[in-house]
């Protein structure tokens, strides 16, 4: 049951009730209405009928009401609880015409003690009749009927990382207050991205490279116990959701009156409300979200971190660079760059350009990122220039003097970032978006808003050799040049250059080989297509196919479709590879077709020969 007792009104209390009969021994004074007293603690039961065909009990609510919940408590003596197995419920507006409640909505708990019937305002009634669909005695301890105090709920059901959950909580509470809805949140202990390999916090790759991945502390460690009691519910009550549907409600009226996503209301989103709802202003929203954040009751430990941030910031004026991307470069997310990279990854080459501009404006710069070594390298590159100007370029680590856990460190970073005059970010970083909500000001600036695609391409290609970054970082920058090049219709030879360079830097990443295969097919360089395909078949066919079909093949859909369309008699090895892929996704007819193509050109030969 999602609705809390504090958000419900017991509309059955003090009302009139009658029953089909009384029992000569077990009925009591005012037998039927005893069931409506939710404060009474009867020894065994509230009312008791005689044994009869279809015994019933009925309440008159005295006026028409939207019914949200009917709570039924069985007889306390376990020997007789089975008598309520064939319980049925009817509702009526006039005591003449009746609507039956479906039996699949009437479910007793495992001990047959309580039955919570959730009607979610789907029916209006004045009369509610409970009866047994058989000949038997009818006896219950309590019946309570509830309607909502609040029209609905906004629920933060995010299964993502810490920053995005906090963002959706702030936005959810803002919308709930605006609509006069209730607010709730869930806090799953596991993250939602299996490609992170269940990483937590500071991680290390097989070759010893350290990077900061997503992390998650328990709700009990983060929030105050009273706050949890008031606002947290169990995931099984609401389910999890990313909250996409609420963004389709373009006005406050649509948000308030629906149609809603759920019977109880909406899941919250991490998308800024003023960007998708025409009735919400940016200034008002940011002003309120700051108040909401300040009203969140954190645990003593996390409240202390907020104070640590205040002391560390002091009177410093600075701009922040949020270099999202470490987890996308060093975890298995890197194998699916088209899905996870473009709007989230912040290239170091772009950061170099922005820092130069900000130093020339007289601004200090603090770097927030997930790749500590690369962040330090970036800060050190500007040491001399910033010193000459009486400024600084530092990493956020320079301001941390305590040993925080992974999530505590994220909390420190996000609070510190909120003090920036500007937060330079990628277009889809919810971590920096949360800092923006905490600040109460519009301080977010995506590098996509500063530079055109052409400028991004030129900047990355100009700055790609300045820092001695990890080869996987270099490979990702090459991919960004490939991706921008695609958008800008750059010469295909340039695109091939960047993909070949990406493979040199990070040969382990099969995504680069898939993109290069498509480029070579476009150029009709079939010998090179065959050579690359043979290499894949020989060395990592199963891994590549597994990656290509991940989540229904949607991350490489365009590339797969292109290969299927343009594979020809001149590419038998590619045909064999596609046959294996299609077999893997159980497209047997197409798989056989491509296998036939391959064997026609390679009769009697070992396919890897």
Coordinates of C-alpha atoms in Angstrom, one line a residue:
X1 CA 0.0 0.0 0.0
X2 CA 1.6 3.3 -1.1
X3 CA -0.7 5.7 0.7
X4 CA 0.5 6.5 4.2
X5 CA -1.9 6.7 7.1
X6 CA -1.2 10.4 7.6
X7 CA -2.3 11.0 4.0
X8 CA -5.6 9.1 4.4
X9 CA -8.9 10.0 6.1
X10 CA -10.9 7.2 7.7
X11 CA -14.4 8.1 6.4
X12 CA -16.0 5.0 8.0
X13 CA -15.4 6.2 11.6
X14 CA -18.7 7.0 13.4
X15 CA -20.9 5.9 10.4
X16 CA -23.8 3.5 10.6
X17 CA -23.5 -0.2 9.8
X18 CA -25.9 -3.1 9.7
X19 CA -25.6 -6.9 9.1
X20 CA -27.7 -9.7 7.8
X21 CA -28.3 -11.4 11.2
X22 CA -26.9 -11.6 14.7
X23 CA -25.6 -14.7 16.5
X24 CA -27.5 -15.6 19.7
X25 CA -24.2 -16.3 21.6
X26 CA -21.5 -14.2 20.0
X27 CA -23.1 -11.0 18.9
X28 CA -22.7 -7.9 21.1
X29 CA -24.3 -4.6 21.7
X30 CA -24.5 -2.6 18.4
X31 CA -22.7 -5.5 16.8
X32 CA -22.3 -4.2 13.2
X33 CA -20.9 -0.8 14.1
X34 CA -18.3 -2.2 16.5
X35 CA -16.3 -3.0 13.3
X36 CA -15.9 0.7 12.6
X37 CA -14.1 1.6 15.8
X38 CA -10.4 1.4 14.7
X39 CA -9.3 2.3 18.3
X40 CA -11.0 -0.7 19.9
X41 CA -9.1 -3.9 20.7
X42 CA -11.7 -6.6 20.7
X43 CA -10.9 -10.0 22.3
X44 CA -11.8 -11.9 19.1
X45 CA -14.2 -10.2 16.7
X46 CA -16.4 -7.1 16.3
X47 CA -19.5 -8.6 14.8
X48 CA -20.8 -12.1 14.2
X49 CA -23.7 -13.3 12.1
X50 CA -25.6 -16.6 12.3
X51 CA -24.8 -19.3 9.9
X52 CA -26.8 -18.5 6.7
X53 CA -26.6 -18.3 3.0
X54 CA -24.5 -15.3 1.8
X55 CA -24.3 -13.5 5.2
X56 CA -23.4 -9.8 4.8
X57 CA -22.3 -6.6 6.6
X58 CA -22.9 -3.1 5.2
X59 CA -21.9 0.5 5.9
X60 CA -23.6 3.7 5.0
X61 CA -21.0 6.5 4.4
X62 CA -23.9 9.0 4.4
X63 CA -22.6 10.7 1.3
X64 CA -20.9 9.7 -2.0
X65 CA -17.2 9.3 -1.6
X66 CA -14.3 8.4 -3.8
X67 CA -12.9 5.2 -2.2
X68 CA -9.2 4.7 -2.1
X69 CA -8.7 1.8 0.4
X70 CA -10.9 -0.7 2.3
X71 CA -9.0 -2.3 5.1
X72 CA -10.5 -5.5 6.6
X73 CA -9.2 -7.3 9.7
X74 CA -10.3 -10.9 10.2
X75 CA -11.4 -12.7 13.4
X76 CA -8.4 -13.1 15.7
X77 CA -9.0 -16.8 16.4
X78 CA -6.9 -18.5 13.7
X79 CA -9.2 -21.6 13.8
X80 CA -12.0 -19.6 12.2
X81 CA -10.3 -17.3 9.8
X82 CA -10.8 -19.6 6.8
X83 CA -14.5 -18.7 6.9
X84 CA -13.7 -15.4 5.2
X85 CA -12.0 -17.1 2.2
X86 CA -15.0 -16.4 0.0
X87 CA -15.3 -12.7 0.9
X88 CA -16.9 -10.5 -1.7
X89 CA -17.4 -6.7 -1.9
X90 CA -20.2 -4.7 -3.5
X91 CA -20.4 -0.9 -3.7
X92 CA -23.4 1.3 -4.5
X93 CA -24.5 4.9 -4.7
X94 CA -28.2 4.3 -3.9
X95 CA -28.4 0.9 -2.1
X96 CA -30.2 -0.5 -5.2
X97 CA -27.7 -0.7 -8.0
X98 CA -24.5 -2.5 -7.1
X99 CA -21.0 -2.7 -8.6
X100 CA -18.9 -5.8 -7.7
X101 CA -15.3 -5.4 -6.8
X102 CA -13.2 -7.9 -8.8
X103 CA -12.0 -10.9 -6.7
X104 CA -8.4 -10.4 -7.8
X105 CA -8.4 -7.1 -5.8
X106 CA -9.5 -8.9 -2.6
X107 CA -6.4 -10.7 -1.2
X108 CA -5.7 -11.8 2.4
X109 CA -2.2 -11.8 3.8
X110 CA -0.5 -15.1 4.4
X111 CA -2.1 -15.5 7.9
X112 CA -5.5 -14.4 6.6
X113 CA -5.5 -11.7 9.2
X114 CA -5.6 -8.5 7.0
X115 CA -7.0 -7.7 3.6
X116 CA -6.1 -4.4 2.0
X117 CA -8.4 -3.6 -1.0
X118 CA -6.8 -0.8 -3.0
X119 CA -9.4 0.9 -5.2
X120 CA -7.3 4.0 -6.0
X121 CA -10.3 6.3 -6.4
X122 CA -11.6 4.2 -9.3
X123 CA -15.1 3.9 -7.8
X124 CA -17.4 6.3 -6.0
X125 CA -19.8 4.9 -3.4
X126 CA -22.0 5.6 -0.5
X127 CA -22.8 2.0 0.5
X128 CA -20.3 -0.8 0.8
X129 CA -21.5 -4.3 1.4
X130 CA -19.2 -7.2 2.4
X131 CA -20.6 -10.7 2.1
X132 CA -19.6 -14.4 1.9
X133 CA -20.4 -16.2 -1.4
X134 CA -21.5 -19.3 0.5
X135 CA -23.4 -20.6 3.5
X136 CA -21.4 -19.8 6.6
X137 CA -20.9 -17.6 9.7
X138 CA -19.5 -14.1 8.9
X139 CA -17.3 -12.4 11.5
X140 CA -14.6 -9.7 11.3
X141 CA -12.7 -7.6 13.8
X142 CA -12.5 -4.3 11.9
X143 CA -13.5 -2.6 8.6
X144 CA -12.1 0.8 7.7
X145 CA -12.8 2.8 4.6
X146 CA -10.3 5.5 3.5
X147 CA -10.2 8.4 1.1
X148 CA -7.2 10.5 0.2
X149 CA -6.2 13.7 1.9
X150 CA -3.9 14.4 -1.0
X151 CA -4.9 13.9 -4.6
X152 CA -1.8 11.9 -5.5
X153 CA 1.9 11.3 -5.0
X154 CA 5.1 12.2 -6.7
X155 CA 7.5 9.2 -6.1
X156 CA 11.2 9.2 -6.8
X157 CA 11.7 5.7 -8.0
X158 CA 15.2 6.1 -9.6
X159 CA 17.5 3.1 -9.5
X160 CA 20.5 5.2 -10.8
X161 CA 23.5 6.7 -9.1
X162 CA 23.6 9.0 -6.1
X163 CA 23.5 12.3 -8.0
X164 CA 20.6 11.5 -10.2
X165 CA 18.6 10.1 -7.2
X166 CA 19.2 13.3 -5.3
X167 CA 18.2 15.4 -8.3
X168 CA 14.9 13.5 -8.8
X169 CA 14.2 13.7 -5.1
X170 CA 14.5 17.5 -5.2
X171 CA 12.5 17.9 -8.3
X172 CA 9.9 15.4 -7.0
X173 CA 9.4 17.3 -3.8
X174 CA 9.2 20.6 -5.7
X175 CA 6.4 19.2 -8.0
X176 CA 4.6 17.6 -5.0
X177 CA 4.5 20.9 -3.1
X178 CA 3.3 22.7 -6.3
X179 CA 0.5 20.3 -6.9
X180 CA -0.4 19.7 -3.2
X181 CA 0.5 16.1 -3.7
X182 CA 2.4 13.8 -1.3
X183 CA 6.0 13.0 -1.8
X184 CA 7.8 9.6 -1.4
X185 CA 11.1 8.1 -2.5
X186 CA 12.6 4.6 -2.7
X187 CA 16.3 3.9 -2.2
X188 CA 17.4 0.6 -3.9
X189 CA 20.8 -0.5 -2.6
X190 CA 21.9 -1.7 -6.1
X191 CA 22.6 0.5 -9.1
X192 CA 20.9 0.0 -12.5
X193 CA 23.8 -0.4 -14.9
X194 CA 25.2 -3.9 -15.2
X195 CA 27.9 -2.6 -17.5
X196 CA 29.5 -0.9 -14.5
X197 CA 30.3 -4.4 -13.3
X198 CA 28.7 -3.6 -10.0
X199 CA 31.6 -1.1 -9.3
X200 CA 31.5 1.2 -6.4
X201 CA 33.5 4.4 -5.9
X202 CA 37.2 4.3 -6.5
X203 CA 37.9 1.4 -8.8
X204 CA 40.9 -0.1 -10.4
X205 CA 41.2 -1.7 -13.9
X206 CA 43.2 -4.9 -14.5
X207 CA 46.3 -2.8 -15.4
X208 CA 46.1 -0.7 -12.2
X209 CA 44.3 2.4 -13.5
X210 CA 42.2 4.0 -10.8
X211 CA 39.0 5.9 -11.6
X212 CA 35.9 7.0 -9.6
X213 CA 32.8 5.0 -10.6
X214 CA 29.3 5.3 -9.3
X215 CA 28.7 4.5 -5.6
X216 CA 25.8 4.1 -3.3
X217 CA 25.5 4.3 0.5
X218 CA 22.5 3.0 2.4
X219 CA 19.6 5.4 3.0
X220 CA 20.1 5.0 6.8
X221 CA 23.6 6.4 6.5
X222 CA 22.6 9.3 4.3
X223 CA 19.3 10.6 5.8
X224 CA 17.9 11.4 9.2
X225 CA 15.6 8.7 10.7
X226 CA 12.6 11.0 10.9
X227 CA 13.0 12.0 7.3
X228 CA 13.1 8.4 6.3
X229 CA 10.0 7.6 8.3
X230 CA 8.1 10.5 6.7
X231 CA 9.1 10.0 3.1
X232 CA 10.7 6.7 2.3
X233 CA 8.8 3.7 1.1
X234 CA 9.7 0.2 -0.1
X235 CA 10.5 -0.5 -3.7
X236 CA 7.9 -3.2 -3.9
X237 CA 5.2 -0.6 -3.0
X238 CA 5.9 1.5 -6.1
X239 CA 8.4 -0.2 -8.3
X240 CA 11.3 1.5 -9.9
X241 CA 11.2 4.0 -12.7
X242 CA 13.3 6.6 -14.5
X243 CA 10.4 9.0 -14.6
X244 CA 10.3 9.7 -18.3
X245 CA 6.5 9.9 -18.7
X246 CA 5.9 12.9 -16.3
X247 CA 7.8 15.1 -18.8
X248 CA 4.9 14.6 -21.3
X249 CA 2.6 16.7 -19.0
X250 CA 3.0 20.1 -20.5
X251 CA 0.9 22.1 -18.0
X252 CA 0.2 22.1 -14.2
X253 CA -3.4 21.0 -14.9
X254 CA -2.1 17.9 -16.8
X255 CA 0.2 17.1 -13.9
X256 CA -2.6 17.5 -11.3
X257 CA -5.5 15.8 -13.0
X258 CA -3.8 13.5 -15.4
X259 CA -4.2 11.0 -17.0
X260 CA -1.5 10.0 -14.5
X261 CA 1.3 7.4 -15.0
X262 CA 0.0 5.4 -12.0
X263 CA -3.2 5.2 -10.1
X264 CA -1.4 7.1 -7.3
X265 CA 0.2 9.8 -9.4
X266 CA 3.6 10.2 -11.1
X267 CA 7.2 9.0 -10.8
X268 CA 9.6 11.9 -10.5
X269 CA 12.2 12.8 -13.1
X270 CA 15.7 14.3 -13.1
X271 CA 14.8 16.6 -16.0
X272 CA 14.5 20.2 -15.1
X273 CA 10.7 21.0 -14.9
X274 CA 10.9 24.4 -16.5
X275 CA 12.3 22.7 -19.7
X276 CA 9.3 20.5 -20.2
X277 CA 6.3 22.2 -18.4
X278 CA 5.2 25.5 -19.8
X279 CA 3.6 26.7 -16.5
X280 CA 6.9 26.5 -14.6
X281 CA 9.4 29.4 -14.6
X282 CA 13.1 28.8 -14.3
X283 CA 13.6 31.5 -11.7
X284 CA 10.8 30.3 -9.4
X285 CA 11.8 26.6 -9.8
X286 CA 15.4 27.2 -8.9
X287 CA 14.5 29.4 -5.9
X288 CA 12.2 26.7 -4.5
X289 CA 14.5 23.7 -5.2
X290 CA 17.2 25.3 -3.1
X291 CA 14.8 25.7 -0.2
X292 CA 13.7 22.1 -0.7
X293 CA 17.3 20.8 -0.6
X294 CA 18.0 22.8 2.6
X295 CA 14.9 21.2 4.2
X296 CA 16.1 17.7 3.5
X297 CA 17.2 16.2 6.9
X298 CA 20.5 14.4 6.4
X299 CA 22.2 12.2 8.9
X300 CA 24.6 13.7 11.4
X301 CA 27.5 12.3 9.3
X302 CA 26.2 13.9 6.0
X303 CA 25.2 17.1 7.8
X304 CA 28.9 17.4 8.9
X305 CA 30.0 17.0 5.3
X306 CA 27.9 20.0 4.4
X307 CA 29.6 22.0 7.1
X308 CA 33.0 20.7 5.9
X309 CA 32.2 22.1 2.4
X310 CA 31.2 25.5 3.8
X311 CA 34.6 25.8 5.6
X312 CA 36.5 24.5 2.5
X313 CA 34.8 27.0 0.2
X314 CA 35.2 30.0 2.4
X315 CA 35.2 33.1 0.3
X316 CA 36.7 31.5 -2.8
X317 CA 35.2 32.6 -6.1
X318 CA 35.6 30.0 -8.9
X319 CA 34.1 28.3 -11.9
X320 CA 33.7 24.5 -12.0
X321 CA 34.6 22.1 -14.7
X322 CA 32.8 18.8 -14.3
X323 CA 34.7 16.2 -16.4
X324 CA 32.2 13.3 -16.5
X325 CA 33.5 10.2 -18.2
X326 CA 35.8 8.1 -16.2
X327 CA 33.3 5.3 -15.6
X328 CA 32.4 5.4 -19.4
X329 CA 36.0 5.0 -20.4
X330 CA 37.4 2.4 -17.9
X331 CA 34.3 0.2 -17.4
X332 CA 32.3 -1.9 -19.9
X333 CA 30.3 1.2 -20.8
X334 CA 33.1 2.0 -23.2
X335 CA 31.9 -0.8 -25.5
X336 CA 28.7 1.1 -26.2
X337 CA 29.8 4.7 -26.9
X338 CA 26.8 5.6 -29.1
X339 CA 24.5 5.2 -26.1
X340 CA 26.5 6.3 -23.1
X341 CA 29.1 8.7 -24.4
X342 CA 28.0 11.6 -26.5
X343 CA 25.9 13.7 -24.1
X344 CA 27.8 12.6 -20.9
X345 CA 31.5 12.5 -21.8
X346 CA 33.5 15.8 -21.3
X347 CA 36.7 15.6 -23.4
X348 CA 39.8 17.0 -21.7
X349 CA 40.7 18.7 -25.0
X350 CA 37.5 20.8 -24.6
X351 CA 38.3 21.5 -21.0
X352 CA 41.8 22.9 -22.0
X353 CA 40.0 25.4 -24.2
X354 CA 37.5 26.5 -21.6
X355 CA 40.2 26.8 -18.8
X356 CA 42.3 29.0 -21.1
X357 CA 39.3 31.3 -21.7
X358 CA 38.3 31.4 -18.0
X359 CA 41.9 32.3 -16.9
X360 CA 42.0 35.1 -19.4
X361 CA 38.7 36.4 -17.8
X362 CA 40.4 36.3 -14.3
X363 CA 38.5 33.3 -12.9
X364 CA 39.8 30.5 -10.7
X365 CA 39.0 27.0 -11.9
X366 CA 38.2 23.9 -9.9
X367 CA 38.2 20.5 -11.7
X368 CA 35.7 17.8 -10.7
X369 CA 36.1 14.5 -12.4
X370 CA 36.3 10.7 -12.3
X371 CA 39.9 10.2 -13.5
X372 CA 42.2 11.5 -10.7
X373 CA 45.4 11.1 -12.6
X374 CA 44.1 12.9 -15.7
X375 CA 42.5 15.7 -13.6
X376 CA 45.8 16.3 -11.8
X377 CA 47.6 16.4 -15.2
X378 CA 45.1 19.0 -16.5
X379 CA 45.5 21.2 -13.4
X380 CA 49.3 21.0 -13.6
X381 CA 49.3 21.9 -17.2
X382 CA 47.9 25.3 -16.2
X383 CA 50.0 25.8 -13.1
X384 CA 52.4 28.3 -14.6
X385 CA 49.8 30.4 -16.5
X386 CA 47.4 30.6 -13.5
X387 CA 50.3 31.5 -11.1
X388 CA 51.3 34.4 -13.3
X389 CA 47.8 35.7 -13.2
X390 CA 47.5 35.3 -9.5
X391 CA 44.8 32.6 -10.0
X392 CA 44.6 28.9 -9.6
X393 CA 43.5 25.7 -11.4
X394 CA 43.0 22.9 -8.9
X395 CA 41.3 19.6 -8.6
X396 CA 38.5 19.2 -6.0
X397 CA 40.8 16.7 -4.2
X398 CA 43.0 19.7 -3.2
X399 CA 40.2 20.8 -0.8
X400 CA 39.5 17.5 0.9
X401 CA 41.3 16.8 4.2
X402 CA 39.2 13.9 5.5
X403 CA 38.8 10.2 4.6
X404 CA 35.3 10.1 3.1
X405 CA 33.6 7.0 1.9
X406 CA 32.8 6.9 -1.8
X407 CA 29.3 8.3 -1.5
X408 CA 30.4 10.8 1.1
X409 CA 33.0 12.0 -1.3
X410 CA 30.3 12.4 -4.0
X411 CA 28.2 14.4 -1.5
X412 CA 31.1 16.6 -0.8
X413 CA 31.8 17.2 -4.5
X414 CA 28.2 18.0 -5.4
X415 CA 27.8 20.5 -2.5
X416 CA 31.1 22.2 -3.2
X417 CA 30.2 22.4 -6.9
X418 CA 27.0 24.3 -6.0
X419 CA 29.1 27.2 -4.8
X420 CA 30.6 27.8 -8.3
X421 CA 29.8 30.9 -10.3
X422 CA 29.5 28.7 -13.4
X423 CA 29.4 24.9 -13.8
X424 CA 30.8 23.8 -17.2
X425 CA 29.4 20.4 -18.0
X426 CA 28.4 18.0 -20.7
X427 CA 24.8 18.2 -21.9
X428 CA 23.5 15.2 -19.8
X429 CA 25.4 15.3 -16.5
X430 CA 22.7 15.0 -13.8
X431 CA 25.4 15.3 -11.1
X432 CA 26.1 18.9 -12.1
X433 CA 22.4 19.5 -12.7
X434 CA 21.8 18.6 -9.1
X435 CA 24.5 21.1 -8.0
X436 CA 22.6 23.7 -10.0
X437 CA 19.4 22.9 -8.2
X438 CA 21.2 23.1 -4.8
X439 CA 22.6 26.5 -5.8
X440 CA 19.2 28.0 -6.6
X441 CA 20.7 29.8 -9.5
X442 CA 21.1 29.2 -13.2
X443 CA 24.8 28.4 -13.3
X444 CA 24.9 25.4 -15.7
X445 CA 26.7 25.8 -19.0
X446 CA 27.1 22.9 -21.4
X447 CA 30.2 23.0 -23.7
X448 CA 27.7 22.3 -26.5
X449 CA 26.2 25.8 -25.7
X450 CA 29.6 27.4 -26.1
X451 CA 31.1 25.7 -29.1
X452 CA 29.5 24.5 -32.4
X453 CA 30.0 20.9 -33.6
X454 CA 32.6 22.2 -36.0
X455 CA 34.4 24.1 -33.2
X456 CA 34.3 21.0 -31.0
X457 CA 35.9 18.9 -33.8
X458 CA 38.6 21.5 -34.3
X459 CA 39.4 21.9 -30.6
X460 CA 39.7 18.2 -29.9
X461 CA 41.9 17.6 -32.9
X462 CA 44.1 20.6 -32.0
X463 CA 44.5 19.7 -28.3
X464 CA 44.5 15.9 -28.5
X465 CA 48.3 15.6 -28.0
X466 CA 48.7 18.2 -25.3
X467 CA 48.2 15.9 -22.3
X468 CA 49.8 12.5 -21.8
X469 CA 46.5 10.9 -20.9
X470 CA 45.7 7.2 -20.5
X471 CA 45.5 5.5 -23.9
X472 CA 41.8 4.8 -23.3
X473 CA 41.1 8.5 -22.8
X474 CA 42.9 9.2 -26.1
X475 CA 40.9 6.5 -27.9
X476 CA 37.7 8.0 -26.6
X477 CA 38.8 11.4 -27.9
X478 CA 39.4 9.8 -31.3
X479 CA 35.8 8.4 -31.1
X480 CA 34.5 11.9 -30.4
X481 CA 36.3 13.2 -33.5
X482 CA 34.7 10.3 -35.5
X483 CA 31.3 11.1 -34.1
X484 CA 31.5 14.9 -34.7
X485 CA 33.0 14.1 -38.1
X486 CA 29.9 12.0 -39.0
X487 CA 27.6 14.9 -38.0
X488 CA 29.7 17.3 -40.0
X489 CA 30.0 15.0 -43.1
X490 CA 33.8 15.0 -42.9
X491 CA 35.8 13.2 -45.5
X492 CA 35.6 9.5 -44.9
X493 CA 39.4 9.2 -45.0
X494 CA 39.5 11.4 -41.9
X495 CA 37.0 9.3 -40.1
X496 CA 39.0 6.1 -40.9
X497 CA 42.1 7.8 -39.5
X498 CA 40.4 8.5 -36.2
X499 CA 39.0 5.0 -35.9
X500 CA 42.4 3.4 -36.8
X501 CA 44.0 5.6 -34.2
X502 CA 41.4 4.6 -31.6
X503 CA 42.2 1.0 -32.3
X504 CA 45.9 1.6 -31.8
X505 CA 45.2 3.3 -28.4
X506 CA 42.6 0.8 -27.2
X507 CA 42.7 -2.4 -29.2
X508 CA 40.5 -4.1 -26.6
X509 CA 37.5 -2.0 -27.5
X510 CA 35.6 -3.9 -30.3
X511 CA 33.3 -0.9 -30.8
X512 CA 36.1 0.9 -32.7
X513 CA 36.5 -2.2 -35.1
X514 CA 32.7 -2.2 -35.7
X515 CA 32.8 1.5 -36.7
X516 CA 35.9 1.0 -38.9
X517 CA 34.2 -2.0 -40.6
X518 CA 31.3 0.2 -41.6
X519 CA 33.7 2.9 -42.9
X520 CA 35.6 0.4 -45.0
X521 CA 32.4 -0.9 -46.4
X522 CA 31.3 2.6 -47.3
X523 CA 34.7 3.0 -49.1
X524 CA 34.2 -0.4 -50.8
X525 CA 37.6 -1.4 -49.6
X526 CA 36.6 -5.1 -49.5
X527 CA 40.0 -6.5 -49.0
X528 CA 40.4 -4.4 -45.8
X529 CA 36.9 -5.3 -44.7
X530 CA 37.8 -9.0 -45.0
X531 CA 41.1 -8.6 -43.2
X532 CA 39.5 -6.8 -40.3
X533 CA 36.6 -9.3 -40.1
X534 CA 39.0 -12.3 -40.2
X535 CA 40.9 -10.7 -37.2
X536 CA 37.6 -10.4 -35.3
X537 CA 36.6 -14.0 -36.1
X538 CA 39.9 -15.3 -35.1
X539 CA 40.5 -13.3 -31.9
X540 CA 37.2 -12.1 -30.3
X541 CA 34.2 -13.2 -32.3
X542 CA 32.0 -14.3 -29.3
X543 CA 32.8 -11.1 -27.3
X544 CA 32.0 -8.8 -30.3
X545 CA 28.7 -10.6 -31.1
X546 CA 27.7 -10.6 -27.4
X547 CA 28.3 -6.8 -27.3
X548 CA 26.5 -6.2 -30.6
X549 CA 23.4 -8.0 -29.4
X550 CA 23.4 -6.4 -25.9
X551 CA 19.9 -5.0 -25.0
X552 CA 18.4 -6.1 -28.2
X553 CA 21.2 -4.9 -30.5
X554 CA 19.9 -1.3 -30.3
X555 CA 23.3 0.3 -29.5
X556 CA 24.8 -0.9 -32.8
X557 CA 21.5 -1.0 -34.9
X558 CA 22.6 1.4 -37.6
X559 CA 26.0 -0.4 -38.0
X560 CA 24.4 -3.8 -38.1
X561 CA 21.8 -2.8 -40.6
X562 CA 24.4 -1.2 -42.8
X563 CA 26.6 -4.3 -42.8
X564 CA 23.6 -6.6 -43.6
X565 CA 22.6 -4.3 -46.5
X566 CA 26.1 -3.9 -48.0
X567 CA 27.7 -7.3 -47.4
X568 CA 28.2 -8.8 -50.8
X569 CA 29.8 -11.6 -52.7
X570 CA 33.1 -9.9 -52.2
X571 CA 32.9 -10.1 -48.4
X572 CA 32.5 -13.8 -47.5
X573 CA 34.2 -13.5 -44.1
X574 CA 31.8 -10.6 -43.2
X575 CA 28.9 -12.7 -44.4
X576 CA 30.1 -15.5 -42.1
X577 CA 30.4 -13.1 -39.2
X578 CA 26.9 -11.8 -39.9
X579 CA 25.6 -15.4 -40.1
X580 CA 27.0 -16.0 -36.6
X581 CA 25.5 -12.8 -35.3
X582 CA 22.1 -13.6 -36.7
X583 CA 22.2 -17.1 -35.4
X584 CA 23.0 -15.7 -32.0
X585 CA 19.8 -13.6 -32.0
X586 CA 17.8 -16.6 -33.4
X587 CA 17.2 -15.1 -36.8
X588 CA 17.7 -18.5 -38.4
X589 CA 16.5 -17.8 -41.9
X590 CA 18.7 -14.7 -42.4
X591 CA 21.6 -16.6 -40.7
X592 CA 21.3 -19.4 -43.2
X593 CA 21.2 -17.0 -46.1
X594 CA 24.5 -15.3 -45.1
X595 CA 26.1 -18.6 -44.3
X596 CA 25.3 -19.7 -47.8
X597 CA 26.9 -16.6 -49.2
X598 CA 30.0 -17.3 -47.2
X599 CA 30.3 -20.9 -48.2
X600 CA 29.7 -20.2 -51.9
X601 CA 32.9 -18.1 -51.9
X602 CA 34.9 -20.3 -49.5
X603 CA 33.9 -23.9 -50.6
X604 CA 35.7 -26.6 -48.6
X605 CA 37.9 -24.1 -46.8
X606 CA 38.2 -23.7 -43.1
X607 CA 36.4 -20.5 -42.4
X608 CA 39.4 -19.0 -40.5
X609 CA 41.9 -20.1 -43.1

